[in-house]
GROMACS .gro file of N, CA and C in nm:
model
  360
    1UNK      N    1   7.467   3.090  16.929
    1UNK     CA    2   7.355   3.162  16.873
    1UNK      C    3   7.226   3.085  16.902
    2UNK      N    4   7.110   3.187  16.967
    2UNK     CA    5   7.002   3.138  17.001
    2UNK      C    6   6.867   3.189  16.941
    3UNK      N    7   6.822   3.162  16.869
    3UNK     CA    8   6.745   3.253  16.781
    3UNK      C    9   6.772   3.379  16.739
    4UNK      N   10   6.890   3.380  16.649
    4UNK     CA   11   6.946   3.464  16.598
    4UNK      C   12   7.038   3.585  16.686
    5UNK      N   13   7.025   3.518  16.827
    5UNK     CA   14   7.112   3.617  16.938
    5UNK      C   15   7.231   3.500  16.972
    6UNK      N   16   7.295   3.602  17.026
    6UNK     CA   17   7.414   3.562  17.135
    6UNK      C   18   7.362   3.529  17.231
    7UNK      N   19   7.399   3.409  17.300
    7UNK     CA   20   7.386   3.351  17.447
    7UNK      C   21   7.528   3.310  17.461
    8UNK      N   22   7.548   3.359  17.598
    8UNK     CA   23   7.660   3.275  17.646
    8UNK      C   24   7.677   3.220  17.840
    9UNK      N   25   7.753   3.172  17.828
    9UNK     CA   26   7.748   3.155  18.014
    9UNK      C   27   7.874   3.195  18.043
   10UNK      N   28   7.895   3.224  18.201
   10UNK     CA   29   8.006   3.318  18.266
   10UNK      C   30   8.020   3.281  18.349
   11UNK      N   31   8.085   3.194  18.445
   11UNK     CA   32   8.155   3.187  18.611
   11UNK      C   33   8.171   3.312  18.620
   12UNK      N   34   8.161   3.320  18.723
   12UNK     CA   35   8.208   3.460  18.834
   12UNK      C   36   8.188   3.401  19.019
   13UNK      N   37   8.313   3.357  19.076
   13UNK     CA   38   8.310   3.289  19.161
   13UNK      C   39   8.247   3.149  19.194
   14UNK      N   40   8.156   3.184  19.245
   14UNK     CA   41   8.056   3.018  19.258
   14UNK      C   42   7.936   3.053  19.214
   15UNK      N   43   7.916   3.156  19.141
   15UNK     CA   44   7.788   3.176  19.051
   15UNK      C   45   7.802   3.152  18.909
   16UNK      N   46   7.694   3.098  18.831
   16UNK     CA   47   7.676   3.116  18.692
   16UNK      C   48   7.606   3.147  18.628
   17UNK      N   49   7.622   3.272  18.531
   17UNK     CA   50   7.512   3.380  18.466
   17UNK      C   51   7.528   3.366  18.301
   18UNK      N   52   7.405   3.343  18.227
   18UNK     CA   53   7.384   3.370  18.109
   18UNK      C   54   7.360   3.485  18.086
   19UNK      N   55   7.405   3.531  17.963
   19UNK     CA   56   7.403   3.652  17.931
   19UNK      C   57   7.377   3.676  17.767
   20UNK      N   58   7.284   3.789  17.741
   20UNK     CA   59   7.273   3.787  17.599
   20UNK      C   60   7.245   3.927  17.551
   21UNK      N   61   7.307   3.921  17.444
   21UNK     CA   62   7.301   4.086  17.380
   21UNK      C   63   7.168   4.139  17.296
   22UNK      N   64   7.149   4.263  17.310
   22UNK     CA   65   7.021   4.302  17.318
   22UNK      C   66   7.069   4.421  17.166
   23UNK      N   67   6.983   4.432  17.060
   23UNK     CA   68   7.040   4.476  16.907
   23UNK      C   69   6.975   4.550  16.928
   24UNK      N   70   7.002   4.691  16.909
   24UNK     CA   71   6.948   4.845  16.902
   24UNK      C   72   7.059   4.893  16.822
   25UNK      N   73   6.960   4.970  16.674
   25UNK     CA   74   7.025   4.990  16.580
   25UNK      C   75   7.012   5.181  16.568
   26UNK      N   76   7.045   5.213  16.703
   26UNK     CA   77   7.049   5.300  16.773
   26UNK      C   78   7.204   5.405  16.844
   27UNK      N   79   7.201   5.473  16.834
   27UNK     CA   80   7.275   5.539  16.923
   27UNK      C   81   7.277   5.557  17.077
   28UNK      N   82   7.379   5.469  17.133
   28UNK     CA   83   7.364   5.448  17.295
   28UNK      C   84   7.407   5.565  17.384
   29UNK      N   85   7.317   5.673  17.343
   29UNK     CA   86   7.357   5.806  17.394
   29UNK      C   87   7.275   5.809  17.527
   30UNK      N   88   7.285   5.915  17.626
   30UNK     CA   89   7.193   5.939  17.756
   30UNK      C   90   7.110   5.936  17.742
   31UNK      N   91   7.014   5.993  17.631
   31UNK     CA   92   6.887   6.015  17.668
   31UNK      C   93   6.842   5.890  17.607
   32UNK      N   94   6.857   5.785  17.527
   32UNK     CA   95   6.831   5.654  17.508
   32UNK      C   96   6.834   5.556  17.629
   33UNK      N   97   6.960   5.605  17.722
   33UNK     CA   98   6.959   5.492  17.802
   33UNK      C   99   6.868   5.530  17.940
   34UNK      N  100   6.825   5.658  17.937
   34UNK     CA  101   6.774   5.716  18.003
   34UNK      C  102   6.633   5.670  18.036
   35UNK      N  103   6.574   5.648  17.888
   35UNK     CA  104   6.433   5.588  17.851
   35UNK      C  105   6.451   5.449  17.864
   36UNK      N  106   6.527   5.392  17.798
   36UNK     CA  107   6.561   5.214  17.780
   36UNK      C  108   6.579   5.210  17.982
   37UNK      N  109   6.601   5.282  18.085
   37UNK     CA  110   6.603   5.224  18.213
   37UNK      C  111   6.486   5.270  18.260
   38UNK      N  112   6.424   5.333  18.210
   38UNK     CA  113   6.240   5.356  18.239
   38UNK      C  114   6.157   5.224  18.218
   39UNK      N  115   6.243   5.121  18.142
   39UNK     CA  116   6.173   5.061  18.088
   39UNK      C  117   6.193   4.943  18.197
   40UNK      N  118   6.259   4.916  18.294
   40UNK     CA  119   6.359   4.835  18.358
   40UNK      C  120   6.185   4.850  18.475
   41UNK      N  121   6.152   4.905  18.542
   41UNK     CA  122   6.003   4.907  18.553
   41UNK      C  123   5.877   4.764  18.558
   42UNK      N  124   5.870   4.825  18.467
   42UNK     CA  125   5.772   4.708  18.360
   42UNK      C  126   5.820   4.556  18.361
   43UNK      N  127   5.957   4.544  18.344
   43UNK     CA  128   5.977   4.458  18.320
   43UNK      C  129   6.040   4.350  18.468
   44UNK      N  130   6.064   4.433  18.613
   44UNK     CA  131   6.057   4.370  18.691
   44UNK      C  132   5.966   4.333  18.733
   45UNK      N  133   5.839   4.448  18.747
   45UNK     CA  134   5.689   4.378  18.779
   45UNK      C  135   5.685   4.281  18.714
   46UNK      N  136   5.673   4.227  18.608
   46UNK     CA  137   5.635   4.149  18.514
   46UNK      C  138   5.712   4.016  18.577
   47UNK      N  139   5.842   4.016  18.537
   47UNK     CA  140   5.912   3.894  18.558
   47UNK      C  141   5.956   3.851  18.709
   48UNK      N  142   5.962   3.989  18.800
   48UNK     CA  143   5.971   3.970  18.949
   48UNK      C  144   6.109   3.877  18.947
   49UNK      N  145   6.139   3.794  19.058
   49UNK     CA  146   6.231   3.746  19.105
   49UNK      C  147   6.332   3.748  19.004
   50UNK      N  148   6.293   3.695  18.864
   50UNK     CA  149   6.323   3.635  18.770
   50UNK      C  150   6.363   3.722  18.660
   51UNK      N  151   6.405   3.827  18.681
   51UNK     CA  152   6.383   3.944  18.591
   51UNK      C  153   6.559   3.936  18.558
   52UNK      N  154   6.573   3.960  18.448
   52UNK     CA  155   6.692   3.985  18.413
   52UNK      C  156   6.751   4.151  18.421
   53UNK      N  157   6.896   4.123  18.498
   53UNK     CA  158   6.991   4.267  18.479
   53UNK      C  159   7.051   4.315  18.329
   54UNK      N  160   6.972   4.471  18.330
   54UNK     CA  161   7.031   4.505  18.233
   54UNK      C  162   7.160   4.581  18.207
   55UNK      N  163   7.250   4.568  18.104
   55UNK     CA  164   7.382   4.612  18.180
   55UNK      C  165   7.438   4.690  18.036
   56UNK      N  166   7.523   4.786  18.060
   56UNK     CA  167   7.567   4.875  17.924
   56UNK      C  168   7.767   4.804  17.972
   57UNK      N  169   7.816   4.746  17.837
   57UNK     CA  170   7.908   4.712  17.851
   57UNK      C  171   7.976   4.690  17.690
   58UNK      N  172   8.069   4.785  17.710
   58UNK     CA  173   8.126   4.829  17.586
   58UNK      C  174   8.065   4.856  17.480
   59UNK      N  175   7.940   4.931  17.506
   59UNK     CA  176   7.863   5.037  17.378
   59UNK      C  177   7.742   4.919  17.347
   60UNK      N  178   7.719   4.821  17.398
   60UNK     CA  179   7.646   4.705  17.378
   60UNK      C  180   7.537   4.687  17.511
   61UNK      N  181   7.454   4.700  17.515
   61UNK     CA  182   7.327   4.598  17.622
   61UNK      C  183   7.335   4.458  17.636
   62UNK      N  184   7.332   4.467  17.727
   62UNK     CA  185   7.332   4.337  17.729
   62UNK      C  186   7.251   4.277  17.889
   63UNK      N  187   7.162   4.202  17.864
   63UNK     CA  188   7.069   4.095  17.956
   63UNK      C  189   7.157   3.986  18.049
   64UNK      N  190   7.121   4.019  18.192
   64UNK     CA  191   7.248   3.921  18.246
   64UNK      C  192   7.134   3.862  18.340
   65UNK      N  193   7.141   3.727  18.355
   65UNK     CA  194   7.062   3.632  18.422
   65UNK      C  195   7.157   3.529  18.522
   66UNK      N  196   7.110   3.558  18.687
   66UNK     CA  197   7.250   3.484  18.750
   66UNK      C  198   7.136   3.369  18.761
   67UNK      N  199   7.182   3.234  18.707
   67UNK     CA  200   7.145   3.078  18.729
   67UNK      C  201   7.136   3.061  18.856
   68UNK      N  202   6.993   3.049  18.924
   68UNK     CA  203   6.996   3.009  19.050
   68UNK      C  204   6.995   2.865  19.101
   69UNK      N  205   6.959   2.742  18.971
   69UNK     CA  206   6.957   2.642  18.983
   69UNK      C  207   7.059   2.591  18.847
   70UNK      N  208   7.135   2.470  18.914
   70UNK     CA  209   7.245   2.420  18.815
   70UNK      C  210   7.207   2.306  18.744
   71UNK      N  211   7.074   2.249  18.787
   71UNK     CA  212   7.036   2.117  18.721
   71UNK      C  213   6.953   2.149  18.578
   72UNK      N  214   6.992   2.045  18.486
   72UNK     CA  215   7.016   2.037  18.359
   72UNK      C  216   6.850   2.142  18.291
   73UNK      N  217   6.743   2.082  18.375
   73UNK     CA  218   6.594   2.145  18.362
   73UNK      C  219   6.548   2.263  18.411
   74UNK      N  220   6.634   2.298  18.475
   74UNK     CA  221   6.678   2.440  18.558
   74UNK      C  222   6.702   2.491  18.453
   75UNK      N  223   6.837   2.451  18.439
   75UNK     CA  224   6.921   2.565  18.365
   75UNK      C  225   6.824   2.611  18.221
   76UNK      N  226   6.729   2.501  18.146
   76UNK     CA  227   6.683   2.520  18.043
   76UNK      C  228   6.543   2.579  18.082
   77UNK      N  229   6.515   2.615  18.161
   77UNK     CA  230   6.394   2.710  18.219
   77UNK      C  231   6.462   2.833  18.203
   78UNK      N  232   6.560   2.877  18.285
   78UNK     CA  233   6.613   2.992  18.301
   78UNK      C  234   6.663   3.054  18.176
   79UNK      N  235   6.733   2.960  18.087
   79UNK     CA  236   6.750   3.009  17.968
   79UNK      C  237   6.677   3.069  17.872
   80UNK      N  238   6.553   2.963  17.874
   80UNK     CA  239   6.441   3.035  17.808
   80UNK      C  240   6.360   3.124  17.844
   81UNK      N  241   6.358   3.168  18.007
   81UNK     CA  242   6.323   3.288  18.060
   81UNK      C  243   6.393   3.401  17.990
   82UNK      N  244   6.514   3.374  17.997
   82UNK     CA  245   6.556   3.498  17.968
   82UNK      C  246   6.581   3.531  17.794
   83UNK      N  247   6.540   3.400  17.723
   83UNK     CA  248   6.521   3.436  17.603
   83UNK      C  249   6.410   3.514  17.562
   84UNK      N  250   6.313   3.496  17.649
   84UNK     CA  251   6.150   3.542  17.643
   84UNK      C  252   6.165   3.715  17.702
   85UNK      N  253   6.249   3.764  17.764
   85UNK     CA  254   6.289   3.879  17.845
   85UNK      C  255   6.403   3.946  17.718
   86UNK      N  256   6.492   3.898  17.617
   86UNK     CA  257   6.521   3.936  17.547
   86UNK      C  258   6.443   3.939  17.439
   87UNK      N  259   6.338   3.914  17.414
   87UNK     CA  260   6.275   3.880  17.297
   87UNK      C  261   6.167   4.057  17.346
   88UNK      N  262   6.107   4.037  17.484
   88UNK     CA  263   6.054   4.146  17.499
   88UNK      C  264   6.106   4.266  17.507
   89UNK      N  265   6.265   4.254  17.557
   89UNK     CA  266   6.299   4.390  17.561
   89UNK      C  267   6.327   4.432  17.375
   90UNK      N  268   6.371   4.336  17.314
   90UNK     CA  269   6.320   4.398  17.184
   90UNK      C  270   6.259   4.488  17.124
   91UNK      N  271   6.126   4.417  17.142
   91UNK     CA  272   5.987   4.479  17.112
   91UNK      C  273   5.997   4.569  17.173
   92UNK      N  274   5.987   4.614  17.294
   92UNK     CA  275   6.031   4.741  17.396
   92UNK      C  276   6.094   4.823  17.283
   93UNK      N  277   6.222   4.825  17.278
   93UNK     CA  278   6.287   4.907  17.230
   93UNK      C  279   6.285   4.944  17.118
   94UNK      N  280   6.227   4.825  17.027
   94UNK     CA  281   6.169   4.912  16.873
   94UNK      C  282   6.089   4.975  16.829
   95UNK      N  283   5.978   4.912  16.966
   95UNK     CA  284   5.862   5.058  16.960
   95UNK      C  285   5.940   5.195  17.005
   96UNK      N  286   5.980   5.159  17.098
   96UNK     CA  287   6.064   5.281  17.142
   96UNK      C  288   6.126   5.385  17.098
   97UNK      N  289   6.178   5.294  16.974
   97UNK     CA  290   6.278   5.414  16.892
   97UNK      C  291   6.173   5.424  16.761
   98UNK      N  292   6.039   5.372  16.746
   98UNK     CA  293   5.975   5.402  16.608
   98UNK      C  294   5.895   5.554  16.706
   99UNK      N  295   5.885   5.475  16.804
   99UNK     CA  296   5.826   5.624  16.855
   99UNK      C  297   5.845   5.750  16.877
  100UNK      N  298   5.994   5.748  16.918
  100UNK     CA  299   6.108   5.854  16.892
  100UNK      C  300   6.047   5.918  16.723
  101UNK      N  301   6.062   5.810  16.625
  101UNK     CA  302   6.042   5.860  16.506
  101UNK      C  303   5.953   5.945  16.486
  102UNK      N  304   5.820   5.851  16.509
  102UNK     CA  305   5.706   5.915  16.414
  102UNK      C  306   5.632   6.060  16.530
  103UNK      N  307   5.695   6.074  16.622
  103UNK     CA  308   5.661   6.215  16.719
  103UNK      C  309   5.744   6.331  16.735
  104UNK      N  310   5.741   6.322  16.538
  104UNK     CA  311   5.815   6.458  16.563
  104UNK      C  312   5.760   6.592  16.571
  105UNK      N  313   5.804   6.710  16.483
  105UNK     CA  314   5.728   6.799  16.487
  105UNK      C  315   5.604   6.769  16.383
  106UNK      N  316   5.481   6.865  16.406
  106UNK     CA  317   5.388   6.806  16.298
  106UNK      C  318   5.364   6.971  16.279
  107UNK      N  319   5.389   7.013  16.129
  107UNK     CA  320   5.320   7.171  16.137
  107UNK      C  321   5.157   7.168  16.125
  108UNK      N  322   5.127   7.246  16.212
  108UNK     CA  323   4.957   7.253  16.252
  108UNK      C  324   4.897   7.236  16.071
  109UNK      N  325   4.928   7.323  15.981
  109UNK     CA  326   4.857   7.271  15.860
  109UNK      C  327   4.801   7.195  15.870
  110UNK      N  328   4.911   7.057  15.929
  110UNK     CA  329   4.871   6.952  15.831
  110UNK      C  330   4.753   6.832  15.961
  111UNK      N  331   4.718   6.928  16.005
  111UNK     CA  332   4.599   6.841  16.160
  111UNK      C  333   4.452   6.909  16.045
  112UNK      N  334   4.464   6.965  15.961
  112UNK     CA  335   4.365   7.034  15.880
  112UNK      C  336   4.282   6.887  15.796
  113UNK      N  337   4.395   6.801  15.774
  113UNK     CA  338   4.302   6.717  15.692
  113UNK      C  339   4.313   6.579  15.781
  114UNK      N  340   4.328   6.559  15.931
  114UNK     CA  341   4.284   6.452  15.996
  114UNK      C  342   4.114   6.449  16.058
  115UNK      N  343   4.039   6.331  16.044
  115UNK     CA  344   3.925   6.325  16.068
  115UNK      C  345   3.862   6.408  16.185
  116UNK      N  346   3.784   6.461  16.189
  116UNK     CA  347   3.742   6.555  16.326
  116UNK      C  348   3.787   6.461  16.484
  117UNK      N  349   3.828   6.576  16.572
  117UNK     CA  350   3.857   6.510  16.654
  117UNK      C  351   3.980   6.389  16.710
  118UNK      N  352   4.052   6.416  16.610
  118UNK     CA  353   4.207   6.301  16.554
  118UNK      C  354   4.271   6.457  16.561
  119UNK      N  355   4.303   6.516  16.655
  119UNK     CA  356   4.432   6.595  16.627
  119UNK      C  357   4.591   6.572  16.717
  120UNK      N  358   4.568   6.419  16.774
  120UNK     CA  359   4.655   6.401  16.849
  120UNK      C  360   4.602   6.388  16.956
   0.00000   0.00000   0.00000
């Protein structure tokens, strides 16, 4: 546990990838993952080379980062890259789903008592 997440590391041949789970208190239906890979975007511009894979694996997200360097200051760069990439896809996704929330229907009534010019 890494600030309140899962981190872990994985061999897979002669590579080694940290990986960490991403909490959406959400339903991992299509049209969620649909939007949550819209978001995949943003976040390669941003981090470029360095960008973590996002991956759906057993009803769970999860952030996969392949370690390109094995030395000890390496590895603790990369880690915290991708703590900083889980920390944002967070935020991502809770706006995400507050936004889902608060855009629902609005019956016209009620645009009657927002300030002139505030009708959305």
């Amino acid at each position: 546990m890494v600030d309140d997440g899962s981190l872990w590391l994985q061999q897979r041949g002669d590579h080694l990838f940290a990986l960490t789970e991403l909490t959406v208190n959400v339903s991992l239906d299509e049209a969620f993952l649909k939007r949550t890979l819209q978001l995949s975007a943003p976040a390669l511009r941003f981090f470029g080379r360095d960008a973590a894979a996002l991956a759906l694996q057993e009803n769970h997200l999860l952030l996969i980062l392949r370690l390109r360097e094995i030395n000890a200051d390496s590895v603790c760069e990369q880690l915290e890259s991708l703590l900083n990439q889980r920390d944002v896809w967070q935020s991502m996704l809770q706006q995400q789903r507050n936004k889902a929330v608060t855009h629902g229907a609005v019956p016209l009534h009620s645009l009657a008592f927002l300030p002139r010019g505030n009708h959305g």
